[in-house]
Amino acid sequence: MTHLPLTDASALRAAGRQPRLPFRVLLADGGELLMLRLLRVLPGKRLVGEAELNGSKVLAKLFIGQRGERHWQQERTGLAALAGAGVPTPALLAATALAGGGYALMTDFLDPAESLAESWERLAGPAPGDGQALALLAPALTLLGRLHAAGLVQQDLHLGNFLRHEDTWLLIDGDAVRVVCPGQRLPLTPASANLAILLAQLPAAWDGQVAALLPAYAAGASDSLPDLPALSEQIRRVRAWRLKDFLVKTLRECTLFAVDQSATRFRAVVRREVEALAEVLRSRESVDRAISAGTILKDGGTTTVARVVIDGRALLIKRYNLKSLRHALSRLWRPSRGWHSWREGHRLRFLGIATPAPLALIEERCGPLRRRAWLVSEFCPGPNLLRHLSADRVPPDEEATAILDLFAALHRNRISHGDLKATNLLWEHGRVVVIDLDGVVQHRSAAAHARAWRRDRARLLRNWPTGSVLQRWLDERLPAG
C-alpha cells in the first residue's frame, strides 16, 4: 500500500464526511498509519476506523480539528484511568502527533466485537422485565458500578460505549471519562446522576424495572445504591433532554441525518438511507414520478399517498398537497404537515412507540415560505384494527396486551393523536403501529393532555357500535377520560 499518497490533517478536514479510502498518514515519530475503513466521522474534527500500524490491525482515532490536542489528551487520560481502576477497556498501543498537525491514538482492534446497543437491537423491543434483556444489561451495569467505585464517571454513557469481546464486557471512549474522586468511591449524588444517563437510554416502559436493575449495579459499586425516587426523577429529566436534543438533530446535518437546503427546497434524510433513496429524492419531479409509478392508496385534496417499491423494498410516500390558493396562503408561514409528521414519527420511535420509520422529508420552499411537502417512510402492510378486531368479542391476548401497552405509553408521555380512528392503528408482528401523525402532539401540561386525550378516547370508542363487547372492553381498560 506504499503507493497510496500520503494525506494530512488539513486534507482530511477538507474531505468532510467522505475522505477517500484507503489512505496513509505520516506520524510524527516517522511511522505510517494506513486507514482501511471508517467507523465514525465527525467532519473536520475526528475520524475513527480500522487501520494498520506496523503490519498489525488497530483501532485508530485521528484528531484533526482545532481542539484536537485537548480531546487527544483527554482520551489518553481517560483510558489510563480506566486501566488503573481495573475497568476493562481496549489496550492503548500508541499515542502520537501527526506529521503536519493533528494527533493519533491507537488501541487494540477487537474482532469480533458487538456493542450493547447492537445486542439490544437484536432483542427487537423486549418487554419490560424480560429475563434475556435483564441478563444483557447486567454486565454493563456492574461495569458502571466498578467505574463509580473507583471514583470515575463516563460523561457520554450510552449503550454503544459498552463492547463485548470474547465474553468480556469493556467500556470504551476514554475522552468522556473523568476522575472525580481519585482512589475513592464516588459520592451517591454524582453516581446517581451518571447512572441515570445510562438508564435513560432504555425505553420509558422500563422505568418501572429500575429496582430490578440496581442489584447488578450494586455488584460493581460495592453494594452502594442510589435513592430510587431521586434516580427515577433524574432518569425522567435526562430522557426529556435527550429527546429534545434528538429532535433538533433530525433537522440538521449530523451523524444520523443528512440535511441540505436552498432557497427552493429543504431536504432531510436518515443518513443510512441516502444512497438507497438517492434516485427518488433527486428532485421534486422524481418523487412525484415514484408516486405515479406506485400503488395509490389515497388521492385526496390535501394528501396523496402511494405504496412504492424501491430495490425490492416497499415504502410509503405521502405528498401534502395545496388544494387551493387560500389553503396555500394559510400554510406559507407554518411548518408543513410533512415536517410535523417527520418530527413526530421520530419522537414516537425515540419513546419506543411503534410507528413506521420516517426516512426522508422534502419541503418545497420559496425563501422562508413553505409550500408542498413529501414524506417517505417505511410501509407497514398490517391490517388496521377496524378490520383485524371483531366488535362482538374481546381481543385475543396478544392484541389485548399490545393495545393496552400502546395507550399506556401514549398516556404516560402525554401524547395525543388527534385523529384516533381504528384505521390509523395497524396490527403487525405482535404490536400496534400508529400511523397518520399529522395531528400528534406531546403536551407540556397534564391539563392540556387530559382535554386532548378525552377527545382521542371518545374517537377511538366510536369505531365500534355502542355497547358492543369490544367497545365495553376498551372503555373499561383505557386510561380514564
XYZ file of C-alpha atoms in Angstrom:
481
model
C 0.000 0.000 0.000
C 3.027 2.314 -0.053
C 1.896 3.510 -3.462
C -1.036 5.307 -1.819
C -0.438 9.041 -1.493
C 0.093 10.465 1.975
C -2.571 12.755 3.373
C -2.575 15.084 6.363
C -4.934 16.704 8.854
C -5.777 19.696 6.663
C -6.693 17.457 3.700
C -8.792 15.220 5.956
C -10.636 18.254 7.323
C -11.359 19.409 3.774
C -12.649 15.933 2.808
C -15.575 16.246 5.248
C -17.538 13.033 5.715
C -16.058 11.160 2.780
C -12.264 11.003 2.704
C -11.113 8.620 0.008
C -10.178 5.192 1.398
C -7.729 3.675 1.968
C -5.326 6.487 2.896
C -1.973 6.865 4.646
C -0.938 9.420 7.239
C 2.580 10.073 8.448
C 3.139 10.010 12.198
C 5.455 12.463 13.927
C 7.759 9.606 15.004
C 8.310 8.651 11.353
C 5.860 5.751 11.273
C 2.905 5.391 8.945
C -0.735 4.578 9.640
C -2.887 3.003 6.943
C -6.594 3.716 7.421
C -8.681 0.945 5.851
C -12.264 1.525 6.991
C -14.045 4.345 8.770
C -16.407 3.545 11.636
C -17.243 7.084 12.702
C -16.689 10.513 11.210
C -17.053 13.883 12.894
C -16.369 16.112 9.887
C -13.370 18.352 10.372
C -12.837 17.039 13.910
C -12.270 13.316 14.261
C -12.030 10.091 12.277
C -12.309 6.655 13.873
C -11.648 3.484 11.958
C -9.933 0.182 11.327
C -6.284 0.713 10.431
C -2.880 -0.938 10.170
C 0.164 0.119 12.173
C 3.446 -1.704 11.658
C 1.561 -4.559 9.992
C -0.920 -5.018 12.861
C -4.603 -4.210 12.867
C -5.554 -1.363 15.250
C -8.452 0.928 16.038
C -7.237 4.410 15.144
C -8.639 7.737 16.249
C -7.385 10.737 14.295
C -7.934 14.101 15.994
C -7.779 16.631 13.168
C -9.796 19.598 14.481
C -8.685 22.806 16.138
C -9.286 21.337 19.597
C -7.819 18.002 18.641
C -4.948 18.099 21.131
C -7.318 18.580 24.081
C -9.529 15.648 23.094
C -6.474 13.502 22.331
C -5.096 14.197 25.781
C -8.494 13.508 27.383
C -8.689 10.185 25.552
C -5.245 9.183 26.807
C -6.018 10.258 30.366
C -9.398 8.513 30.358
C -8.037 5.216 29.053
C -5.233 5.328 31.637
C -7.783 5.991 34.409
C -9.920 3.034 33.306
C -6.911 0.725 33.156
C -5.695 1.960 36.544
C -9.088 1.250 38.102
C -9.178 -2.250 36.645
C -12.132 -1.437 34.389
C -11.744 -3.427 31.132
C -11.048 -1.182 28.122
C -9.107 -1.699 24.867
C -5.346 -1.511 25.447
C -3.629 1.712 24.383
C -0.944 0.858 21.802
C 0.288 4.269 20.690
C -0.492 7.955 21.035
C 1.431 10.418 18.920
C 1.199 13.586 16.889
C 0.613 13.515 13.144
C 3.248 14.966 10.898
C 1.934 18.335 9.739
C -0.591 18.750 12.563
C -3.222 16.724 14.364
C -2.940 13.705 16.655
C -3.446 9.949 16.510
C -4.334 7.376 19.151
C -4.311 3.638 18.517
C -5.836 0.856 20.617
C -6.414 -2.865 20.178
C -8.870 -3.654 17.388
C -11.351 -6.085 18.928
C -12.688 -8.523 16.368
C -15.276 -9.888 16.655
C -16.996 -7.409 18.953
C -20.585 -6.292 19.491
C -21.824 -3.226 21.315
C -24.574 -3.352 23.894
C -26.636 -1.199 21.507
C -26.354 -3.848 18.772
C -27.185 -6.642 21.209
C -30.211 -4.724 22.499
C -31.436 -4.060 18.965
C -31.364 -7.784 18.191
C -33.827 -8.341 21.027
C -36.333 -6.270 18.998
C -38.043 -4.288 21.728
C -38.053 -6.634 24.714
C -40.931 -6.339 27.163
C -40.134 -4.549 30.431
C -38.535 -7.022 32.830
C -37.766 -9.561 30.082
C -35.256 -12.039 31.538
C -32.999 -12.095 28.489
C -32.874 -8.290 28.407
C -32.098 -8.080 32.139
C -29.264 -10.566 31.680
C -27.904 -8.500 28.790
C -27.941 -5.241 30.757
C -26.479 -6.660 33.969
C -22.764 -6.774 32.928
C -22.854 -3.155 31.729
C -24.442 -2.008 34.992
C -21.860 -3.932 37.012
C -19.101 -2.351 34.912
C -20.535 1.095 35.612
C -20.680 0.256 39.311
C -16.984 -0.624 39.217
C -16.277 2.695 37.497
C -18.072 4.606 40.260
C -16.381 2.553 42.985
C -13.069 3.810 41.563
C -14.211 7.454 41.696
C -14.709 7.805 37.926
C -17.614 8.850 35.706
C -18.251 8.455 31.978
C -19.999 11.585 30.737
C -21.222 10.111 27.438
C -22.900 6.968 28.677
C -24.883 5.149 26.026
C -25.333 1.536 25.000
C -22.826 1.895 22.176
C -19.985 2.578 24.630
C -20.176 -0.917 26.136
C -18.464 -3.525 23.988
C -18.473 -7.320 24.281
C -15.422 -9.208 23.041
C -14.844 -12.916 23.731
C -17.380 -12.903 26.601
C -15.729 -9.884 28.228
C -17.504 -6.543 28.520
C -15.401 -3.422 28.059
C -16.053 0.295 28.452
C -14.797 2.497 25.611
C -14.475 6.215 24.777
C -11.835 7.452 27.211
C -12.424 11.033 26.032
C -15.588 11.123 28.176
C -14.056 9.588 31.314
C -13.422 11.964 34.225
C -11.626 11.323 37.524
C -13.900 12.791 40.227
C -12.580 11.157 43.425
C -9.159 9.559 42.800
C -8.971 6.241 44.611
C -12.265 6.755 46.456
C -15.845 5.719 45.892
C -17.936 8.257 44.020
C -20.474 10.005 46.301
C -24.065 8.860 45.788
C -25.279 12.121 44.221
C -22.901 12.200 41.215
C -23.062 8.400 40.959
C -26.871 8.514 40.727
C -26.733 11.294 38.128
C -24.276 9.288 35.999
C -26.288 6.071 36.352
C -29.407 7.976 35.247
C -27.694 8.856 31.954
C -27.333 5.165 31.145
C -30.793 4.089 32.308
C -32.419 6.924 30.356
C -31.255 5.160 27.172
C -33.812 2.432 27.814
C -37.449 2.825 26.698
C -39.634 4.675 29.202
C -41.644 1.481 29.703
C -38.569 0.119 31.505
C -38.683 2.824 34.181
C -40.693 0.501 36.387
C -37.831 -2.020 36.250
C -35.160 0.222 37.777
C -35.327 -1.632 41.104
C -34.700 -4.914 39.261
C -31.643 -3.407 37.517
C -29.986 -1.947 40.610
C -28.588 -5.204 42.067
C -26.332 -5.602 39.026
C -25.064 -2.042 39.526
C -24.566 -2.648 43.258
C -22.480 -5.750 42.469
C -19.861 -3.445 40.969
C -20.376 -0.468 43.280
C -19.782 -2.452 46.488
C -23.476 -2.520 47.417
C -23.749 1.267 47.205
C -27.276 2.024 45.952
C -28.790 5.401 44.992
C -32.149 6.589 46.278
C -34.756 5.074 43.964
C -37.231 8.034 43.760
C -34.393 10.511 43.157
C -32.885 8.232 40.490
C -36.257 7.892 38.743
C -36.652 11.664 38.598
C -33.141 12.039 37.183
C -33.905 9.429 34.518
C -37.027 11.369 33.501
C -35.070 14.606 33.181
C -32.241 13.037 31.200
C -34.676 11.365 28.797
C -36.525 14.653 28.233
C -33.224 16.357 27.437
C -32.161 13.529 25.105
C -35.472 13.698 23.247
C -35.196 17.454 22.778
C -31.617 17.125 21.552
C -32.524 14.274 19.192
C -35.442 16.131 17.608
C -33.138 19.071 16.849
C -30.744 16.646 15.125
C -33.495 15.324 12.823
C -33.491 18.724 11.104
C -29.767 19.447 10.832
C -26.678 17.882 9.305
C -25.197 15.379 11.776
C -24.057 11.778 12.097
C -27.617 10.410 11.923
C -29.182 12.741 9.349
C -28.147 14.269 6.026
C -29.743 17.703 5.606
C -29.432 20.190 2.778
C -31.464 23.243 1.883
C -31.626 26.031 -0.633
C -33.953 28.928 -1.360
C -36.379 26.494 -3.034
C -36.030 23.232 -1.097
C -35.366 21.695 2.307
C -34.413 18.016 2.473
C -33.664 15.759 5.465
C -32.773 12.083 5.052
C -31.808 9.384 7.527
C -28.111 9.137 6.663
C -28.010 5.376 6.229
C -30.810 5.718 3.627
C -29.142 8.395 1.477
C -27.731 6.011 -1.112
C -30.829 3.789 -1.323
C -33.163 6.779 -1.819
C -30.841 8.910 -3.951
C -32.692 8.426 -7.238
C -36.168 9.006 -5.768
C -35.079 12.113 -3.845
C -33.111 13.683 -6.678
C -35.837 16.271 -7.272
C -39.485 17.008 -6.545
C -40.293 15.666 -10.002
C -38.553 12.353 -9.279
C -40.576 11.893 -6.077
C -43.780 12.564 -7.994
C -42.754 10.048 -10.668
C -42.264 7.440 -7.963
C -45.751 8.199 -6.621
C -47.284 7.873 -10.092
C -45.498 4.561 -10.680
C -46.595 3.197 -7.300
C -49.938 1.976 -5.978
C -52.113 4.915 -4.989
C -53.690 4.297 -1.577
C -55.277 7.722 -1.196
C -55.647 10.650 -3.559
C -57.493 13.417 -1.766
C -57.389 17.176 -1.939
C -54.855 17.617 0.837
C -52.805 14.405 0.583
C -51.747 11.816 -1.963
C -50.435 8.537 -0.553
C -48.719 5.801 -2.546
C -47.027 2.498 -1.848
C -43.815 2.317 -3.866
C -41.187 -0.369 -4.318
C -37.538 0.682 -4.376
C -34.929 -2.032 -4.909
C -37.464 -4.629 -3.804
C -38.354 -2.732 -0.628
C -41.877 -1.462 -0.012
C -42.042 2.167 1.146
C -44.775 4.762 1.579
C -44.642 8.239 0.060
C -47.090 10.847 1.274
C -47.401 14.130 -0.610
C -49.025 17.041 1.203
C -50.936 18.964 -1.452
C -52.208 22.532 -1.555
C -55.826 22.240 -2.632
C -56.481 25.939 -3.244
C -54.867 29.365 -3.181
C -56.456 30.045 0.187
C -55.091 26.776 1.548
C -51.651 27.578 0.145
C -51.624 31.010 1.744
C -52.650 29.573 5.106
C -49.654 27.199 5.061
C -46.955 29.650 3.935
C -45.577 30.634 7.328
C -46.099 27.370 9.173
C -44.020 24.195 9.097
C -45.704 21.792 6.689
C -47.692 18.797 7.872
C -44.904 16.701 6.368
C -42.398 18.479 8.642
C -44.681 17.841 11.627
C -45.128 14.149 10.775
C -41.366 13.726 10.266
C -40.644 15.136 13.707
C -43.447 13.284 15.487
C -42.541 9.979 13.839
C -39.030 10.287 15.199
C -40.431 11.344 18.585
C -42.647 8.260 18.854
C -39.869 5.888 17.833
C -37.468 7.522 20.288
C -40.034 6.863 23.036
C -40.428 3.233 21.971
C -43.883 3.698 20.421
C -44.319 1.737 17.189
C -44.752 3.788 14.021
C -43.292 3.316 10.520
C -39.765 4.765 10.426
C -39.652 8.197 8.729
C -36.834 8.006 6.165
C -36.894 11.317 4.272
C -38.620 14.691 4.165
C -38.726 17.225 1.341
C -40.279 20.669 1.698
C -40.871 22.966 -1.236
C -39.764 26.475 -0.278
C -39.809 29.998 -1.583
C -37.263 31.599 0.701
C -38.781 31.325 4.206
C -42.233 30.421 2.823
C -43.390 26.789 2.855
C -45.330 25.085 0.103
C -45.833 21.378 -0.644
C -44.045 18.588 1.217
C -43.239 14.906 0.713
C -42.631 12.324 3.428
C -41.021 8.936 2.728
C -41.403 6.255 5.372
C -41.357 2.527 5.813
C -44.509 0.732 4.679
C -46.486 -1.242 7.242
C -48.523 -3.970 5.486
C -50.532 -4.992 8.548
C -54.337 -4.767 8.712
C -55.925 -1.910 10.604
C -57.707 -2.624 13.875
C -61.154 -1.928 12.418
C -60.624 -4.896 10.102
C -58.495 -7.013 12.408
C -60.689 -6.956 15.523
C -64.246 -8.162 15.916
C -66.711 -5.887 17.675
C -68.535 -8.819 19.262
C -65.587 -10.337 21.159
C -62.706 -9.412 23.434
C -59.350 -9.061 21.618
C -57.071 -12.115 21.707
C -54.479 -11.997 24.472
C -51.599 -10.816 22.272
C -53.648 -7.999 20.724
C -55.120 -7.049 24.107
C -51.678 -6.664 25.678
C -50.342 -4.659 22.719
C -53.346 -2.297 22.694
C -53.137 -1.569 26.408
C -49.345 -1.159 26.258
C -49.688 1.342 23.406
C -52.202 3.548 25.170
C -50.308 3.325 28.445
C -47.194 4.587 26.628
C -49.065 7.393 24.865
C -50.749 8.424 28.104
C -47.525 8.233 30.130
C -45.777 10.522 27.638
C -48.753 12.933 27.378
C -49.160 12.288 23.669
C -52.426 12.772 21.804
C -53.040 11.594 18.248
C -55.713 13.995 17.048
C -57.498 11.543 14.735
C -57.674 8.239 16.580
C -59.607 6.192 14.064
C -59.098 2.446 14.180
C -57.868 2.682 10.592
C -54.873 4.651 11.898
C -53.843 1.728 14.121
C -52.269 -1.237 12.319
C -51.502 -4.726 13.600
C -48.036 -6.034 12.701
C -45.754 -8.626 14.286
C -47.417 -8.595 17.686
C -47.640 -4.835 18.075
C -49.997 -1.963 17.290
C -48.433 0.529 14.872
C -49.590 4.157 14.872
C -49.876 5.939 11.514
C -51.105 9.317 10.170
C -49.182 11.547 12.570
C -50.266 14.941 11.192
C -52.089 15.830 14.426
C -49.829 14.175 17.013
C -48.887 16.424 19.941
C -46.800 15.854 23.049
C -48.367 18.147 25.628
C -46.386 20.084 28.200
C -49.177 20.249 30.757
C -51.283 17.464 32.228
C -54.434 19.581 31.805
C -53.894 20.119 28.065
C -53.179 16.432 27.589
C -56.292 15.434 29.570
C -58.500 17.519 27.275
C -56.899 16.076 24.129
C -56.993 12.520 25.499
C -60.735 12.755 26.181
C -61.242 13.594 22.501
C -58.903 10.791 21.370
C -60.587 8.292 23.662
C -64.076 9.200 22.504
C -62.991 8.993 18.839
C -61.473 5.557 19.346
C -64.581 4.175 21.054
C -66.800 5.459 18.206
C -65.101 2.991 15.851
C -67.319 0.189 17.186
C -71.050 0.005 17.927
C -72.161 1.416 21.243
C -72.457 -1.332 23.819
C -70.527 -3.874 21.736
C -68.208 -6.295 23.560
C -65.057 -4.675 22.172
C -66.184 -1.149 22.941
C -67.067 -2.052 26.533
C -63.740 -3.857 26.953
C -61.830 -0.778 25.767
C -63.932 1.621 27.819
C -63.221 -0.350 30.987
C -59.463 -0.577 30.430
C -58.275 2.582 28.692
C -56.970 5.427 30.884
C -59.907 7.467 32.128
C -61.189 10.328 30.020
